[in-house]
């Protein structure tokens, strides 16, 4: 089936630095990818929609200048957490749809997630 | 009111038990419904889609009641490996394919 690969799986960074997370669709082209954040014992919260070749759209309350999204190709979206602070520590997960999937057209495939710890 | 609501549990059941999870959603325009499974510190994985007529996949049965905006998941003959958090997921109901996740119901299957 479709595979989405996310890298790195875990990162620890110092407060004030920036961290880039990559999300790749390995066997399909994804014009749209989604970025989620999950705090412990909470639900996945959609942060933004990454659109290939155009600007990302952000959910209400998500700072676009802090969470930079780039979707430069049909198989790669990146999320950069700029000037990271301890409160940004979370589990970040990307997902993508295979537009030609034979199952539900809204089925989403998830990356393995990135556990970010800001110290 | 949350867009997707689930009982957080945990449900603690013996092997072989039957357990049922419920979920309600608030957006009547939602058209796609799923149950995902998430293991600790891992990404969610699709367990099954939920169809209006109800559907079954082995030991798992999902039901949808659009009038009540209610989704259920039934697990029969529970296995130790079923221990996980089960996420009820619906689409936003617009053309964006965005998914809204419930906070999950935790299942613990004991020997």
GROMACS .gro file of C-alpha atoms in nm:
model
  230
    1UNK     CA    1   0.000   0.000   0.000
    2UNK     CA    2   0.089   0.365  -0.004
    3UNK     CA    3   0.373   0.465   0.225
    4UNK     CA    4   0.453   0.798   0.380
    5UNK     CA    5   0.795   0.842   0.533
    6UNK     CA    6   0.875   1.106   0.794
    7UNK     CA    7   1.217   1.209   0.914
    8UNK     CA    8   1.359   1.247   1.173
    9UNK     CA    9   1.169   1.022   1.409
   10UNK     CA   10   1.309   1.198   1.711
   11UNK     CA   11   1.489   1.526   1.765
   12UNK     CA   12   1.610   1.718   2.065
   13UNK     CA   13   1.701   2.081   2.013
   14UNK     CA   14   1.791   2.383   2.216
   15UNK     CA   15   1.542   2.658   2.279
   16UNK     CA   16   1.564   2.925   2.010
   17UNK     CA   17   1.685   2.699   1.732
   18UNK     CA   18   1.490   2.579   1.429
   19UNK     CA   19   1.403   2.223   1.339
   20UNK     CA   20   1.304   2.089   0.999
   21UNK     CA   21   1.084   1.781   0.961
   22UNK     CA   22   1.044   1.607   0.626
   23UNK     CA   23   0.747   1.414   0.499
   24UNK     CA   24   0.776   1.208   0.181
   25UNK     CA   25   0.523   1.007  -0.011
   26UNK     CA   26   0.720   0.709  -0.137
   27UNK     CA   27   0.502   0.548  -0.400
   28UNK     CA   28   0.248   0.808  -0.497
   29UNK     CA   29   0.231   1.177  -0.575
   30UNK     CA   30   0.065   1.385  -0.308
   31UNK     CA   31  -0.056   1.728  -0.411
   32UNK     CA   32  -0.184   1.776  -0.059
   33UNK     CA   33  -0.027   1.679   0.269
   34UNK     CA   34  -0.141   1.752   0.622
   35UNK     CA   35   0.055   1.833   0.935
   36UNK     CA   36  -0.075   1.739   1.278
   37UNK     CA   37   0.047   1.787   1.631
   38UNK     CA   38  -0.035   1.560   1.921
   39UNK     CA   39   0.030   1.641   2.285
   40UNK     CA   40   0.036   1.356   2.540
   41UNK     CA   41  -0.301   1.192   2.594
   42UNK     CA   42  -0.465   1.430   2.350
   43UNK     CA   43  -0.602   1.400   2.001
   44UNK     CA   44  -0.421   1.476   1.680
   45UNK     CA   45  -0.482   1.840   1.600
   46UNK     CA   46  -0.457   1.957   1.242
   47UNK     CA   47  -0.207   2.238   1.210
   48UNK     CA   48  -0.198   2.309   0.839
   49UNK     CA   49  -0.259   2.182   0.491
   50UNK     CA   50   0.043   2.172   0.266
   51UNK     CA   51  -0.030   2.237  -0.101
   52UNK     CA   52   0.221   2.154  -0.371
   53UNK     CA   53   0.324   2.467  -0.556
   54UNK     CA   54   0.126   2.708  -0.343
   55UNK     CA   55   0.107   2.846   0.007
   56UNK     CA   56   0.004   2.629   0.295
   57UNK     CA   57  -0.326   2.696   0.467
   58UNK     CA   58  -0.315   2.710   0.843
   59UNK     CA   59  -0.576   2.621   1.100
   60UNK     CA   60  -0.701   2.886   1.335
   61UNK     CA   61  -0.454   2.958   1.612
   62UNK     CA   62  -0.150   2.816   1.434
   63UNK     CA   63   0.122   3.072   1.369
   64UNK     CA   64   0.229   3.052   1.007
   65UNK     CA   65   0.553   3.240   1.075
   66UNK     CA   66   0.650   2.994   1.341
   67UNK     CA   67   0.558   2.676   1.155
   68UNK     CA   68   0.694   2.718   0.805
   69UNK     CA   69   0.568   2.472   0.547
   70UNK     CA   70   0.721   2.410   0.209
   71UNK     CA   71   0.576   2.169  -0.046
   72UNK     CA   72   0.816   2.210  -0.335
   73UNK     CA   73   0.753   1.877  -0.506
   74UNK     CA   74   0.476   1.621  -0.538
   75UNK     CA   75   0.649   1.387  -0.296
   76UNK     CA   76   0.796   1.613  -0.029
   77UNK     CA   77   0.659   1.852   0.228
   78UNK     CA   78   0.867   2.005   0.505
   79UNK     CA   79   0.765   2.162   0.833
   80UNK     CA   80   1.013   2.393   1.002
   81UNK     CA   81   0.956   2.486   1.362
   82UNK     CA   82   1.132   2.819   1.396
   83UNK     CA   83   1.269   2.960   1.721
   84UNK     CA   84   1.151   2.652   1.905
   85UNK     CA   85   1.048   2.679   2.269
   86UNK     CA   86   0.982   2.406   2.526
   87UNK     CA   87   0.607   2.443   2.475
   88UNK     CA   88   0.659   2.335   2.113
   89UNK     CA   89   0.768   1.993   2.237
   90UNK     CA   90   0.518   1.753   2.088
   91UNK     CA   91   0.461   1.467   1.846
   92UNK     CA   92   0.435   1.601   1.491
   93UNK     CA   93   0.278   1.377   1.228
   94UNK     CA   94   0.224   1.427   0.858
   95UNK     CA   95  -0.026   1.256   0.638
   96UNK     CA   96  -0.102   1.237   0.270
   97UNK     CA   97  -0.375   1.109   0.046
   98UNK     CA   98  -0.318   0.892  -0.253
   99UNK     CA   99  -0.549   1.054  -0.506
  100UNK     CA  100  -0.579   0.733  -0.704
  101UNK     CA  101  -0.634   0.503  -0.409
  102UNK     CA  102  -0.891   0.235  -0.474
  103UNK     CA  103  -1.031   0.270  -0.123
  104UNK     CA  104  -1.211   0.571   0.020
  105UNK     CA  105  -1.092   0.886  -0.148
  106UNK     CA  106  -1.027   1.045   0.187
  107UNK     CA  107  -0.822   0.766   0.338
  108UNK     CA  108  -0.503   0.917   0.482
  109UNK     CA  109  -0.164   0.754   0.520
  110UNK     CA  110   0.052   0.874   0.804
  111UNK     CA  111   0.421   0.924   0.848
  112UNK     CA  112   0.588   0.764   1.147
  113UNK     CA  113   0.582   1.090   1.339
  114UNK     CA  114   0.854   1.310   1.484
  115UNK     CA  115   0.893   1.347   1.857
  116UNK     CA  116   1.032   1.693   1.918
  117UNK     CA  117   1.181   1.785   2.252
  118UNK     CA  118   1.296   2.142   2.306
  119UNK     CA  119   1.528   2.191   2.600
  120UNK     CA  120  -1.863   2.084   2.219
  121UNK     CA  121  -1.582   1.883   2.060
  122UNK     CA  122  -1.621   1.796   1.695
  123UNK     CA  123  -1.559   1.429   1.767
  124UNK     CA  124  -1.619   1.289   2.113
  125UNK     CA  125  -1.510   0.957   2.256
  126UNK     CA  126  -1.501   0.799   2.599
  127UNK     CA  127  -1.129   0.805   2.688
  128UNK     CA  128  -1.149   0.481   2.886
  129UNK     CA  129  -0.942   0.289   2.965
  130UNK     CA  130  -1.143  -0.022   2.896
  131UNK     CA  131  -0.974  -0.307   3.079
  132UNK     CA  132  -1.099  -0.644   2.953
  133UNK     CA  133  -0.984  -1.008   2.967
  134UNK     CA  134  -0.871  -1.192   2.658
  135UNK     CA  135  -1.165  -1.326   2.464
  136UNK     CA  136  -1.404  -1.053   2.577
  137UNK     CA  137  -1.621  -0.846   2.348
  138UNK     CA  138  -1.583  -0.471   2.383
  139UNK     CA  139  -1.762  -0.181   2.218
  140UNK     CA  140  -1.654   0.179   2.167
  141UNK     CA  141  -1.879   0.468   2.081
  142UNK     CA  142  -1.817   0.800   1.917
  143UNK     CA  143  -2.032   1.101   1.834
  144UNK     CA  144  -1.958   1.374   1.584
  145UNK     CA  145  -2.104   1.720   1.555
  146UNK     CA  146  -2.081   1.805   1.185
  147UNK     CA  147  -2.378   1.666   0.997
  148UNK     CA  148  -2.196   1.739   0.669
  149UNK     CA  149  -1.926   1.480   0.742
  150UNK     CA  150  -1.927   1.207   0.480
  151UNK     CA  151  -1.631   0.984   0.561
  152UNK     CA  152  -1.580   0.795   0.882
  153UNK     CA  153  -1.295   0.582   1.007
  154UNK     CA  154  -1.155   0.399   1.302
  155UNK     CA  155  -0.780   0.429   1.341
  156UNK     CA  156  -0.562   0.245   1.588
  157UNK     CA  157  -0.269   0.416   1.757
  158UNK     CA  158  -0.009   0.235   1.961
  159UNK     CA  159   0.191   0.424   2.221
  160UNK     CA  160   0.427   0.676   2.063
  161UNK     CA  161   0.342   0.560   1.712
  162UNK     CA  162   0.152   0.702   1.418
  163UNK     CA  163  -0.218   0.619   1.371
  164UNK     CA  164  -0.296   0.329   1.140
  165UNK     CA  165  -0.624   0.275   0.962
  166UNK     CA  166  -0.827  -0.004   1.120
  167UNK     CA  167  -1.132   0.027   0.902
  168UNK     CA  168  -1.353   0.269   0.718
  169UNK     CA  169  -1.712   0.292   0.836
  170UNK     CA  170  -1.994   0.264   0.587
  171UNK     CA  171  -2.360   0.354   0.625
  172UNK     CA  172  -2.468  -0.007   0.600
  173UNK     CA  173  -2.222  -0.116   0.866
  174UNK     CA  174  -1.925  -0.329   0.788
  175UNK     CA  175  -1.725  -0.611   0.936
  176UNK     CA  176  -1.361  -0.709   0.909
  177UNK     CA  177  -1.283  -1.027   1.094
  178UNK     CA  178  -1.335  -0.964   1.465
  179UNK     CA  179  -1.411  -0.596   1.409
  180UNK     CA  180  -1.753  -0.452   1.328
  181UNK     CA  181  -1.825  -0.085   1.266
  182UNK     CA  182  -2.165   0.081   1.261
  183UNK     CA  183  -2.275   0.428   1.157
  184UNK     CA  184  -2.595   0.606   1.251
  185UNK     CA  185  -2.614   0.927   1.053
  186UNK     CA  186  -2.937   1.042   1.212
  187UNK     CA  187  -2.781   1.027   1.559
  188UNK     CA  188  -2.432   1.118   1.431
  189UNK     CA  189  -2.298   0.818   1.612
  190UNK     CA  190  -2.029   0.565   1.522
  191UNK     CA  191  -1.943   0.243   1.698
  192UNK     CA  192  -1.671  -0.019   1.691
  193UNK     CA  193  -1.721  -0.369   1.825
  194UNK     CA  194  -1.426  -0.598   1.890
  195UNK     CA  195  -1.500  -0.965   1.946
  196UNK     CA  196  -1.269  -1.225   2.100
  197UNK     CA  197  -1.020  -0.962   2.219
  198UNK     CA  198  -0.652  -1.043   2.185
  199UNK     CA  199  -0.364  -0.906   2.388
  200UNK     CA  200  -0.242  -0.743   2.069
  201UNK     CA  201  -0.563  -0.539   2.049
  202UNK     CA  202  -0.437  -0.324   2.337
  203UNK     CA  203  -0.405   0.025   2.189
  204UNK     CA  204  -0.587   0.356   2.159
  205UNK     CA  205  -0.873   0.359   1.909
  206UNK     CA  206  -0.936   0.688   1.733
  207UNK     CA  207  -1.268   0.783   1.584
  208UNK     CA  208  -1.207   1.000   1.278
  209UNK     CA  209  -1.444   1.190   1.052
  210UNK     CA  210  -1.383   1.422   0.763
  211UNK     CA  211  -1.461   1.787   0.797
  212UNK     CA  212  -1.747   1.772   0.552
  213UNK     CA  213  -1.610   2.024   0.305
  214UNK     CA  214  -1.400   1.950  -0.003
  215UNK     CA  215  -1.070   1.979   0.180
  216UNK     CA  216  -1.034   1.612   0.285
  217UNK     CA  217  -0.931   1.730   0.629
  218UNK     CA  218  -0.977   1.478   0.906
  219UNK     CA  219  -1.098   1.548   1.256
  220UNK     CA  220  -0.977   1.310   1.524
  221UNK     CA  221  -1.138   1.212   1.848
  222UNK     CA  222  -0.909   1.198   2.148
  223UNK     CA  223  -0.922   0.821   2.146
  224UNK     CA  224  -1.043   0.535   2.362
  225UNK     CA  225  -0.777   0.332   2.532
  226UNK     CA  226  -0.817  -0.047   2.540
  227UNK     CA  227  -0.619  -0.276   2.767
  228UNK     CA  228  -0.661  -0.648   2.712
  229UNK     CA  229  -0.528  -0.856   3.000
  230UNK     CA  230  -0.433  -1.227   2.998
   0.00000   0.00000   0.00000
